[in-house]
PDB file of C-alpha atoms in Angstrom:
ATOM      1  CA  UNK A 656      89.447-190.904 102.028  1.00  0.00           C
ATOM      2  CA  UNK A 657      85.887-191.202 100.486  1.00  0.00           C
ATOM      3  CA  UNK A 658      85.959-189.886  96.555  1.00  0.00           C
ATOM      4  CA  UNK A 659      83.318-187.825  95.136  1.00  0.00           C
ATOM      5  CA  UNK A 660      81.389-189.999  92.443  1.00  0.00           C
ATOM      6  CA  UNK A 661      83.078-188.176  89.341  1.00  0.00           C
ATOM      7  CA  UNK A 662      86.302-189.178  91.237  1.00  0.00           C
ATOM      8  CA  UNK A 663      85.165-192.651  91.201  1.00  0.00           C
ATOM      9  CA  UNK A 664      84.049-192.787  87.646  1.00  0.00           C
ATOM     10  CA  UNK A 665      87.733-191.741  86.922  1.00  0.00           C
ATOM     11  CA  UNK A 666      89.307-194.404  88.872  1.00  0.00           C
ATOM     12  CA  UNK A 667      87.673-197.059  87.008  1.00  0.00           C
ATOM     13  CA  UNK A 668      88.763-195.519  84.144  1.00  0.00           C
ATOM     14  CA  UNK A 669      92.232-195.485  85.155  1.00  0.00           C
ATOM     15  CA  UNK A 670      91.522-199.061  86.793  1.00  0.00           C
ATOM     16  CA  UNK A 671      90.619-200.486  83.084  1.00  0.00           C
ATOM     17  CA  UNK A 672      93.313-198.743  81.631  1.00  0.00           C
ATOM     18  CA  UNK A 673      96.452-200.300  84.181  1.00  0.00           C
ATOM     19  CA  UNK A 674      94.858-203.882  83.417  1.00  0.00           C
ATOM     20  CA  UNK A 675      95.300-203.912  79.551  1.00  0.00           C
ATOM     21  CA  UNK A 676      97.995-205.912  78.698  1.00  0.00           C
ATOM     22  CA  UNK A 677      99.302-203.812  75.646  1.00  0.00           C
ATOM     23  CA  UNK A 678     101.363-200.442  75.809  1.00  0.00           C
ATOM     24  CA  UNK A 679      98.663-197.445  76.765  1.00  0.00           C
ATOM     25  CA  UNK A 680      99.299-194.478  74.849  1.00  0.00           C
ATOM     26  CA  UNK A 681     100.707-191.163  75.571  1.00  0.00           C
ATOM     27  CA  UNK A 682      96.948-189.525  75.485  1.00  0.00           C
ATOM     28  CA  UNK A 683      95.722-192.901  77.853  1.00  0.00           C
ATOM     29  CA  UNK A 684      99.154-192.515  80.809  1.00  0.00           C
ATOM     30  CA  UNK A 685      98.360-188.860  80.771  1.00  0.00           C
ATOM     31  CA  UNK A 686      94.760-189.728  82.047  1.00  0.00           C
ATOM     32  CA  UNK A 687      96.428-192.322  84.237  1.00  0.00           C
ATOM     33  CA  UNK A 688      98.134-189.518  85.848  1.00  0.00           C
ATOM     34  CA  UNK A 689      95.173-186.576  85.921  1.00  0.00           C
ATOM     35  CA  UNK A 690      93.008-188.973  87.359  1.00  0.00           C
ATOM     36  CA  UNK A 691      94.516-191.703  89.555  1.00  0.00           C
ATOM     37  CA  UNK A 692      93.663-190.914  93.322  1.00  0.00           C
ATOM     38  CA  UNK A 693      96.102-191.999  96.126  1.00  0.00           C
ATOM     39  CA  UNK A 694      93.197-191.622  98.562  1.00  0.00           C
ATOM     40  CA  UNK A 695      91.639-194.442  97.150  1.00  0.00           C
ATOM     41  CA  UNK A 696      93.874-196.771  98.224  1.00  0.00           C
ATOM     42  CA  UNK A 697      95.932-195.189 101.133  1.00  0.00           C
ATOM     43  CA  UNK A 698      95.876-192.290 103.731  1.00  0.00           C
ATOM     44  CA  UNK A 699      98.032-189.620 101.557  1.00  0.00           C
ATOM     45  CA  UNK A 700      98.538-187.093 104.506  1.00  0.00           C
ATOM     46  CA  UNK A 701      99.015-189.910 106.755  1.00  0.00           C
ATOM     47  CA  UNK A 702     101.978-191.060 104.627  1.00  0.00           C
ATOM     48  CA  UNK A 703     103.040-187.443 103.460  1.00  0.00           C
ATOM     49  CA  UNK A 704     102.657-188.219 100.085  1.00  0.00           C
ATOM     50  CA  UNK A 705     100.996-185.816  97.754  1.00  0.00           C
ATOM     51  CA  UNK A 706     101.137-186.364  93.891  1.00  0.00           C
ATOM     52  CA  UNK A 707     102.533-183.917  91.472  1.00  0.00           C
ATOM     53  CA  UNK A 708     100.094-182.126  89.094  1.00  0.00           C
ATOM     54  CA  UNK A 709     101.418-182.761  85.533  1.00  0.00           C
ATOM     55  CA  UNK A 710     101.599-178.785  84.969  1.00  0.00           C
ATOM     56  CA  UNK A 711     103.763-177.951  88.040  1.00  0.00           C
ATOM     57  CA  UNK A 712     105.894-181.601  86.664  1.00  0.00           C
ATOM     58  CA  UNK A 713     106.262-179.855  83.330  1.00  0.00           C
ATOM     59  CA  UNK A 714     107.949-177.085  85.365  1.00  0.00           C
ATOM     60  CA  UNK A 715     109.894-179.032  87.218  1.00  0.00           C
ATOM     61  CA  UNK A 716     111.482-180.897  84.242  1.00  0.00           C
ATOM     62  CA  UNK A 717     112.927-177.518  83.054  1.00  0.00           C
ATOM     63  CA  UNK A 718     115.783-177.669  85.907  1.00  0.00           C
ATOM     64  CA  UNK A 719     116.579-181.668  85.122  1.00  0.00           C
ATOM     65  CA  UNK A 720     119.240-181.179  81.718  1.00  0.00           C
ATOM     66  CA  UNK A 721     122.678-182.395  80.807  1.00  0.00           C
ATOM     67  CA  UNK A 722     122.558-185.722  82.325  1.00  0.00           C
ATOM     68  CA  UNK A 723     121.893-189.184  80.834  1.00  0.00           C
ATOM     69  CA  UNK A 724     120.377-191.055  83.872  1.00  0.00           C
ATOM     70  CA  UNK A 725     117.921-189.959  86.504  1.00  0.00           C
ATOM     71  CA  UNK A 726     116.845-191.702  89.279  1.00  0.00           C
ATOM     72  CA  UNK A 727     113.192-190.699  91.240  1.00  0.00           C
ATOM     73  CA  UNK A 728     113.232-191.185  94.148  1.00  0.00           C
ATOM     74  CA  UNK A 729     109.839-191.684  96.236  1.00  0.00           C
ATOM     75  CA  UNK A 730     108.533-192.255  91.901  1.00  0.00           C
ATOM     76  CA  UNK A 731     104.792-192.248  92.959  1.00  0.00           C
ATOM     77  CA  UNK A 732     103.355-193.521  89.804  1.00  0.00           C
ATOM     78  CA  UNK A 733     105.383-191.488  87.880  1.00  0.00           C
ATOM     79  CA  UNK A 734     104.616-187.921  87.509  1.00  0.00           C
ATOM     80  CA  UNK A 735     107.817-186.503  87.719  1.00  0.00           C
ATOM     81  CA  UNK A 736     109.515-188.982  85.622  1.00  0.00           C
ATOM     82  CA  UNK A 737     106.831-188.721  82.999  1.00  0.00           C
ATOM     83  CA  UNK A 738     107.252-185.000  82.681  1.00  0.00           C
ATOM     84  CA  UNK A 739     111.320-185.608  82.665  1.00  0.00           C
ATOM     85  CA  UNK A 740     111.208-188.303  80.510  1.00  0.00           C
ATOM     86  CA  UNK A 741     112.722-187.054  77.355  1.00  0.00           C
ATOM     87  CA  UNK A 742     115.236-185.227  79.905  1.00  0.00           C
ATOM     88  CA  UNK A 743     117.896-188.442  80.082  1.00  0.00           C
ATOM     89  CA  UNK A 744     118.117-191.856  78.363  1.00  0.00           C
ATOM     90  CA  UNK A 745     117.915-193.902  81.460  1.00  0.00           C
ATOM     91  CA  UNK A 746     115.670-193.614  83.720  1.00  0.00           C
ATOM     92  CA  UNK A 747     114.811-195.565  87.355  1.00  0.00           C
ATOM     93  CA  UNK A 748     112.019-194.885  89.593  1.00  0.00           C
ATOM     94  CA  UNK A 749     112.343-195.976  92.912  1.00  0.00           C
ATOM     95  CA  UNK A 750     109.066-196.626  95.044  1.00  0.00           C
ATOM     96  CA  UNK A 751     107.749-198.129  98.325  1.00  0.00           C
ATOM     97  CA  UNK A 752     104.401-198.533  97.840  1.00  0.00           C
ATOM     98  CA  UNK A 753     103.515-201.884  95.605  1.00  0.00           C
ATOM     99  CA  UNK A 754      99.920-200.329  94.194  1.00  0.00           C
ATOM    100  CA  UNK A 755     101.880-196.837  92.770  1.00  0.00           C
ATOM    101  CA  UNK A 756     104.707-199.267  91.217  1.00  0.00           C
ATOM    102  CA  UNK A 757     101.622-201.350  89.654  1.00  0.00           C
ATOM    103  CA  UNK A 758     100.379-198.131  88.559  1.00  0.00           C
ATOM    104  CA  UNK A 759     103.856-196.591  87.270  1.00  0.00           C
ATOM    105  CA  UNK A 760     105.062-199.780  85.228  1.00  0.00           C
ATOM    106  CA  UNK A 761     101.883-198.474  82.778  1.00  0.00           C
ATOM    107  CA  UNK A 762     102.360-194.549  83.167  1.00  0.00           C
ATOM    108  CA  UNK A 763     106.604-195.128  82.330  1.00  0.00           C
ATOM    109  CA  UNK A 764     106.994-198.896  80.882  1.00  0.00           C
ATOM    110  CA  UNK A 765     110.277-197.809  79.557  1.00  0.00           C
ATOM    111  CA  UNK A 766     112.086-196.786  83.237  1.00  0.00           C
ATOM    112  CA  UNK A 767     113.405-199.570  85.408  1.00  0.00           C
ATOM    113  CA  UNK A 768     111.397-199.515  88.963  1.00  0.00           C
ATOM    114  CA  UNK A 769     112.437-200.935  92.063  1.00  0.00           C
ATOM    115  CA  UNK A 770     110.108-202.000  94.100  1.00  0.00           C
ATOM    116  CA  UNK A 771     111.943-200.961  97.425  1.00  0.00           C
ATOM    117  CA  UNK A 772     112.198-198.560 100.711  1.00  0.00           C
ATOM    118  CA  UNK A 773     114.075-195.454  99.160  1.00  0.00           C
ATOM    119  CA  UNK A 774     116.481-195.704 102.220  1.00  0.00           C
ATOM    120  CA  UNK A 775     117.097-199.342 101.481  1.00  0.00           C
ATOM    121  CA  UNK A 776     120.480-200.676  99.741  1.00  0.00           C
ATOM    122  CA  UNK A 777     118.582-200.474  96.513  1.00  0.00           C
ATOM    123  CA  UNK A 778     121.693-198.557  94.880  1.00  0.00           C
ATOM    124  CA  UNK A 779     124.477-200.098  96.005  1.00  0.00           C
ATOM    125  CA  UNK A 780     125.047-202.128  92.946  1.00  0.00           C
ATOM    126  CA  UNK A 781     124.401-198.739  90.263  1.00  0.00           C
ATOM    127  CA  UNK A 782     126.665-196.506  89.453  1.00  0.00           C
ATOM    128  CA  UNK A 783     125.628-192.730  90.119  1.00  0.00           C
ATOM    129  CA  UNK A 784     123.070-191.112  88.463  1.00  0.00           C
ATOM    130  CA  UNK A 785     123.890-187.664  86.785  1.00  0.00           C
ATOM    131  CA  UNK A 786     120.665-186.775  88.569  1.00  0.00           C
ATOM    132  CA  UNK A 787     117.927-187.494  91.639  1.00  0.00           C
ATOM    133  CA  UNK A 788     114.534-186.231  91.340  1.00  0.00           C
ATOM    134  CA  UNK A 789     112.152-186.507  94.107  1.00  0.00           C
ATOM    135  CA  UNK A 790     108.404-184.632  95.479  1.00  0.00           C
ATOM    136  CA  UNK A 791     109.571-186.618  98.351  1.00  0.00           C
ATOM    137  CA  UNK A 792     107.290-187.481 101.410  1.00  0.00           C
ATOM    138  CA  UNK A 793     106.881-184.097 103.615  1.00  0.00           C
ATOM    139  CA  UNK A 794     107.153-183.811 107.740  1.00  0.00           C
ATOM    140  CA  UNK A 795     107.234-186.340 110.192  1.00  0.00           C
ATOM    141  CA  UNK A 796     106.589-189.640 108.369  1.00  0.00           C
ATOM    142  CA  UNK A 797     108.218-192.991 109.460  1.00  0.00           C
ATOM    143  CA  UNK A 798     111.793-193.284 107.831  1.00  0.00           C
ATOM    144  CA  UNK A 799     112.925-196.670 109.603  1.00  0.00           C
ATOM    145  CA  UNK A 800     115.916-197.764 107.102  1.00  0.00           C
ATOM    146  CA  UNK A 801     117.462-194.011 107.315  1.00  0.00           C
ATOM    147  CA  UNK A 802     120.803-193.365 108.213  1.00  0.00           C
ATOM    148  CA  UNK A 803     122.490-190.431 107.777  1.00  0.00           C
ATOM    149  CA  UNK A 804     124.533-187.245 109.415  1.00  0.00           C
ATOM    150  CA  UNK A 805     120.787-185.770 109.540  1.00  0.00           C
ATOM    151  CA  UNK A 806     119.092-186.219 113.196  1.00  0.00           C
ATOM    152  CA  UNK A 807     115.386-184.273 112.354  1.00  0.00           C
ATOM    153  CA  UNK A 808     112.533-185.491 112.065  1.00  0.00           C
ATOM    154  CA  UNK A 809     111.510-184.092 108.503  1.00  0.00           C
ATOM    155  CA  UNK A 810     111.488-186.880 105.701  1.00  0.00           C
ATOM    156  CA  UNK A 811     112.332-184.567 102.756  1.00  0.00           C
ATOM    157  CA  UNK A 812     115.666-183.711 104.133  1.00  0.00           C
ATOM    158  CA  UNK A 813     116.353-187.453 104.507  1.00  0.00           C
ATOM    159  CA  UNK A 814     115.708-187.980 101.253  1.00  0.00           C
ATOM    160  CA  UNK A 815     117.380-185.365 100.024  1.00  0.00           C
ATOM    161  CA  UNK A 816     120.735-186.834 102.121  1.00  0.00           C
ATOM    162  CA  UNK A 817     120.132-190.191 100.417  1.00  0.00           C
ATOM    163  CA  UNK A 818     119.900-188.470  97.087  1.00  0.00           C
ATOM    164  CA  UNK A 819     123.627-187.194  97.688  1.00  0.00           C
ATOM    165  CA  UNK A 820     125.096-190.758  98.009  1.00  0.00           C
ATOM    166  CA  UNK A 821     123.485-191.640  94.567  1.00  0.00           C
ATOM    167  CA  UNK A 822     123.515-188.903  92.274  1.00  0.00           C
ATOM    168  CA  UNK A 823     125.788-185.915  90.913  1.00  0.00           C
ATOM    169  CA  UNK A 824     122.712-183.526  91.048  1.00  0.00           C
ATOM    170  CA  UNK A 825     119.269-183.349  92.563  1.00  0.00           C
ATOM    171  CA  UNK A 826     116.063-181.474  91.555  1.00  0.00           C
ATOM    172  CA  UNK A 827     113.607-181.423  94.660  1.00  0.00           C
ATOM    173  CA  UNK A 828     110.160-180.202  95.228  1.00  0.00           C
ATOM    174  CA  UNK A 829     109.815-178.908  98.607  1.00  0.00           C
ATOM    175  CA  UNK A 830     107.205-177.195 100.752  1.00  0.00           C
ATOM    176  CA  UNK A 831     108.308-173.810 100.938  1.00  0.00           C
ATOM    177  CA  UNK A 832     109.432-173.616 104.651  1.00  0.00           C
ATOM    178  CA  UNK A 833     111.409-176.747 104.682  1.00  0.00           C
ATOM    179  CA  UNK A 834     113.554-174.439 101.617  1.00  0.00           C
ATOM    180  CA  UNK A 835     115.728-171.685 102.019  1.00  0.00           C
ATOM    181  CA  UNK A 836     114.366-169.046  99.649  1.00  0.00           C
ATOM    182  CA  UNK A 837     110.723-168.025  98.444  1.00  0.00           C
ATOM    183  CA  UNK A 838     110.336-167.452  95.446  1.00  0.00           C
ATOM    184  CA  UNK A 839     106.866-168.885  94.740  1.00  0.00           C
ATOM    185  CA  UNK A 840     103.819-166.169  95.779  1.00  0.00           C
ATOM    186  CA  UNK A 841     106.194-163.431  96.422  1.00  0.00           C
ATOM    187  CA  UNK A 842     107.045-159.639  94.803  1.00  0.00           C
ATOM    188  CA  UNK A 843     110.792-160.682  94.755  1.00  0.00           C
ATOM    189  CA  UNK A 844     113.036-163.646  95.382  1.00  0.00           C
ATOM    190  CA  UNK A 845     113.907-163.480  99.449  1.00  0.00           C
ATOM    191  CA  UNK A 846     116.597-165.551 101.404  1.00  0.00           C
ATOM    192  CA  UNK A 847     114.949-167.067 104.511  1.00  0.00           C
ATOM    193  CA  UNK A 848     115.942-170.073 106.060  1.00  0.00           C
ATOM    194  CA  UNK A 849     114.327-171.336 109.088  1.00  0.00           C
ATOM    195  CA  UNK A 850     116.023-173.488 112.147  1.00  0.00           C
ATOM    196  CA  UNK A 851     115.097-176.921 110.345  1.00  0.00           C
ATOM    197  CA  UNK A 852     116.891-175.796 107.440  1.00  0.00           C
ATOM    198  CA  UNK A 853     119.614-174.605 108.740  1.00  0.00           C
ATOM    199  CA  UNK A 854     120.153-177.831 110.489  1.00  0.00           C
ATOM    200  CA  UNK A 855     120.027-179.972 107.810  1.00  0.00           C
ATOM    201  CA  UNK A 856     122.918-177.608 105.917  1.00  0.00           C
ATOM    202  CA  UNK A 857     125.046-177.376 108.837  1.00  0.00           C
ATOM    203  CA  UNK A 858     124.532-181.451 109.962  1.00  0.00           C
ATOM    204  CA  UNK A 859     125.021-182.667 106.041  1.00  0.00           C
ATOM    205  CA  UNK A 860     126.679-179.571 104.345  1.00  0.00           C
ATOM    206  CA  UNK A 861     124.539-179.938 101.492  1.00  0.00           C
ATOM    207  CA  UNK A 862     123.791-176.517 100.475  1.00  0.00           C
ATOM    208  CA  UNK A 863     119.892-176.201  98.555  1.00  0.00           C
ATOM    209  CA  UNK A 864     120.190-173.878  96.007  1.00  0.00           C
ATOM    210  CA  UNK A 865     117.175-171.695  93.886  1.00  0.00           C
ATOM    211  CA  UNK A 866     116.029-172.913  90.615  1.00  0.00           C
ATOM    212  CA  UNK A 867     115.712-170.268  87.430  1.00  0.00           C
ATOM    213  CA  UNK A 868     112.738-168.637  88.500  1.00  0.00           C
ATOM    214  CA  UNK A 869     109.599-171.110  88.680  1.00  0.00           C
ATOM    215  CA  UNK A 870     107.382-169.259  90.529  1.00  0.00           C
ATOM    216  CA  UNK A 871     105.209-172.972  91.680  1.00  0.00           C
ATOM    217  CA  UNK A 872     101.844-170.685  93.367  1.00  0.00           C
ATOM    218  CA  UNK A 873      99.951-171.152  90.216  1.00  0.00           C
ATOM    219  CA  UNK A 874      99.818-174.624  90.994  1.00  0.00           C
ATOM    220  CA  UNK A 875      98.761-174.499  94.247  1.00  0.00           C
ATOM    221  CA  UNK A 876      95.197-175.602  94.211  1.00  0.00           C
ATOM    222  CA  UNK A 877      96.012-177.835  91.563  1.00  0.00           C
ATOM    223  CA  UNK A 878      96.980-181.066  94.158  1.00  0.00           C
ATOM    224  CA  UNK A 879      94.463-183.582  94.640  1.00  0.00           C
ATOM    225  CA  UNK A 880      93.434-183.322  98.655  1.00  0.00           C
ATOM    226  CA  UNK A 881      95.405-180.322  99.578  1.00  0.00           C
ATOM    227  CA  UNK A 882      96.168-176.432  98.792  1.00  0.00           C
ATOM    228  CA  UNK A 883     100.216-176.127  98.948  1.00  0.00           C
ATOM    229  CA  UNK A 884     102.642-173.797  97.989  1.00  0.00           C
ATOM    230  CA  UNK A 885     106.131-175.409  97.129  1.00  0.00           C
ATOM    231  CA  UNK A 886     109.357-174.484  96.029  1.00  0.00           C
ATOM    232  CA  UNK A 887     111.947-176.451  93.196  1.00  0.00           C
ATOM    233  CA  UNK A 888     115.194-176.909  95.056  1.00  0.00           C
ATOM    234  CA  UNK A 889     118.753-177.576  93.474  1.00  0.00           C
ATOM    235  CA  UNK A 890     122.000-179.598  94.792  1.00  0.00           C
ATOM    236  CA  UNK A 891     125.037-180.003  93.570  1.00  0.00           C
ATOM    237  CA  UNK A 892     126.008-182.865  95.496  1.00  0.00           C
ATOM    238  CA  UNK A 893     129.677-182.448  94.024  1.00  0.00           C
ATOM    239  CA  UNK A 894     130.027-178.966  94.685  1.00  0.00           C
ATOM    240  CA  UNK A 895     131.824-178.820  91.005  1.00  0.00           C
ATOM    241  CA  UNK A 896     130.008-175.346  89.787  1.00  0.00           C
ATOM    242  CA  UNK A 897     132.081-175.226  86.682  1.00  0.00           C
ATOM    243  CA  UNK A 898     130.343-178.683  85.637  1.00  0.00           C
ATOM    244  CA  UNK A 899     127.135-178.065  86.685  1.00  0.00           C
ATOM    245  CA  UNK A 900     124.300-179.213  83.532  1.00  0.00           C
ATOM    246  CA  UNK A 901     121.849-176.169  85.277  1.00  0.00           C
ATOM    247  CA  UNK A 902     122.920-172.883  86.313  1.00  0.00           C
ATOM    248  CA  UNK A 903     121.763-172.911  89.823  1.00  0.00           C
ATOM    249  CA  UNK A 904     122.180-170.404  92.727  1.00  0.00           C
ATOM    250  CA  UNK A 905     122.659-171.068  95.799  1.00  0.00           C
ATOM    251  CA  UNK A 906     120.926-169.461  98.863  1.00  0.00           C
ATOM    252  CA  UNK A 907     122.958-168.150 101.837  1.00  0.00           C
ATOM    253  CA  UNK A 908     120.960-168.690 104.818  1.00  0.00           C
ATOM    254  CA  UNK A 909     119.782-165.312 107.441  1.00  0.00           C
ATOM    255  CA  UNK A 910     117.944-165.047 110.343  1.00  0.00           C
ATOM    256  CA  UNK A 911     113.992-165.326 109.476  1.00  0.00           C
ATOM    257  CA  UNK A 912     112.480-161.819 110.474  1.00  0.00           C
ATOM    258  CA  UNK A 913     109.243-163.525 111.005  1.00  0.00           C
ATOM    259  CA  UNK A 914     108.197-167.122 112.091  1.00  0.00           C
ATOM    260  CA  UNK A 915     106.031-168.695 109.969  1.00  0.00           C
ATOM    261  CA  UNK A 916     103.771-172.234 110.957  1.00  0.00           C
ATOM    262  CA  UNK A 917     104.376-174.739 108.292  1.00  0.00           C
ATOM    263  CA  UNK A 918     100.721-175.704 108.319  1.00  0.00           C
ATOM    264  CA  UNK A 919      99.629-172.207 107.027  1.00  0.00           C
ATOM    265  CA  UNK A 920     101.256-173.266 103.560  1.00  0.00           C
ATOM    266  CA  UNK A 921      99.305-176.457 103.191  1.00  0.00           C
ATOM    267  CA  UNK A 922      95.298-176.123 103.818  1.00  0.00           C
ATOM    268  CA  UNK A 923      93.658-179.594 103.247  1.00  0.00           C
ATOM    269  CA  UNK A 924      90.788-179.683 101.238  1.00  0.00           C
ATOM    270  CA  UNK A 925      87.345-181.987 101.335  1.00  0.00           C
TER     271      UNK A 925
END
């Protein structure tokens, strides 16, 4: 996508900043991360990747506690991680794309990335992480290496399927459809889970489970190239409640009163 001149300015910026050879400040990967633009190298919504703004991140990080190792999964450069990153000693950010893992090593020079499809064999060799966190790619984007119990088409639940064969616990950020609550934008929390969902539970039996109460619509114009309205999804991949480092509850799915288009939650912006 073209970027507006300001937009430009700032990539240059960031551009001079992932070349130095030293160790960029907190105050310098912060800017990194405000101001680095996926359009300017790749077709975002092509891919299904959208970056995390660093205040929705900071949110995020609140569900990701009593664990020592994280993995991210789909890293980006880094958002997530960064906002997580006193969360867990170890950290390891997974990522396909060679430019964001260029881009990450500066933003979180202290985590371990692999340079590799998330659906890859990658993890074989690790032990398991006490948790995955992912703003994984959303809809029908190309997942070649996948292979799982799930048979849609939507790449978040794949990822979030992979996630259960290499971590305790996951923390996802999800568009609010492909979850089975809203919380975000509403008076009150409400159970809805729509057929996609429901497929995914019943195919994997993962169940995805409500966070504490982040309401994410406040950050909703706050993604670069898009308006969307997400919600911050738990698993307990071991189904061990009495262990569990976040108290998390878990959604029962009902009927959805009310169809909803998925594309009415995410209006792209130019």
């Amino acid at each position: 996508m073209k970027l507006t001149k300001a937009q430009t300015r700032a990539m240059s910026e960031v551009n001079k900043l992932v070349a130095l050879e030293r160790r960029l400040t907190d105050d310098e990967r912060s800017f990194v991360l405000e101001n680095y633009h996926p359009g300017a190298t790749s077709n975002n919504a092509e891919i299904g990747a959208f970056f995390t703004p660093s205040d929705l991140a900071r949110d995020f990080s609140v569900e990701v506690c009593g664990g020592n190792t994280v993995v991210d999964l789909c890293a980006g450069i880094g958002a997530l991680a960064y906002a997580c990153e006193y969360q867990a000693k170890d950290f390891v950010c997974v990522e396909s794309n060679a430019e964001y893992v260029r881009v990450g090593r500066k933003v979180m020079p202290d985590a371990r990335w692999i340079h590799a499809d998330v659906f890859s064999d990658w993890w074989k060799d690790l032990a398991k992480f006490d948790f995955a966190i992912s703003n994984p790619p959303y809809g029908h984007v190309r997942a070649d290496g996948f292979q799982g119990r799930y048979t849609g088409g939507e790449a978040e639940y794949k990822v979030i399927e992979q996630a259960s064969r290499v971590a305790k616990w996951g923390v996802f950020l999800l568009p609010q459809l492909s979850a089975p609550f809203m919380l975000s934008g509403v008076q009150c929390f409400q159970d809805s889970v729509s057929a996609k969902c429901q497929k995914f539970m019943d195919q994997t039996g993962i169940e995805l489970g409500s966070n504490s109460g982040l309401d994410t619509s406040r950050y909703a114009d706050e993604w670069q190239g898009v308006t969307m309205t997400c919600e911050i999804v738990i698993c307990d991949f071991e189904a061990e409640e009495e262990d569990a480092p976040t108290g998390s509850r878990v959604a029962h799915p009902v009927a959805r009163v009310q169809p909803i288009n998925q594309m009415d939650l995410f209006a792209l912006t130019v």
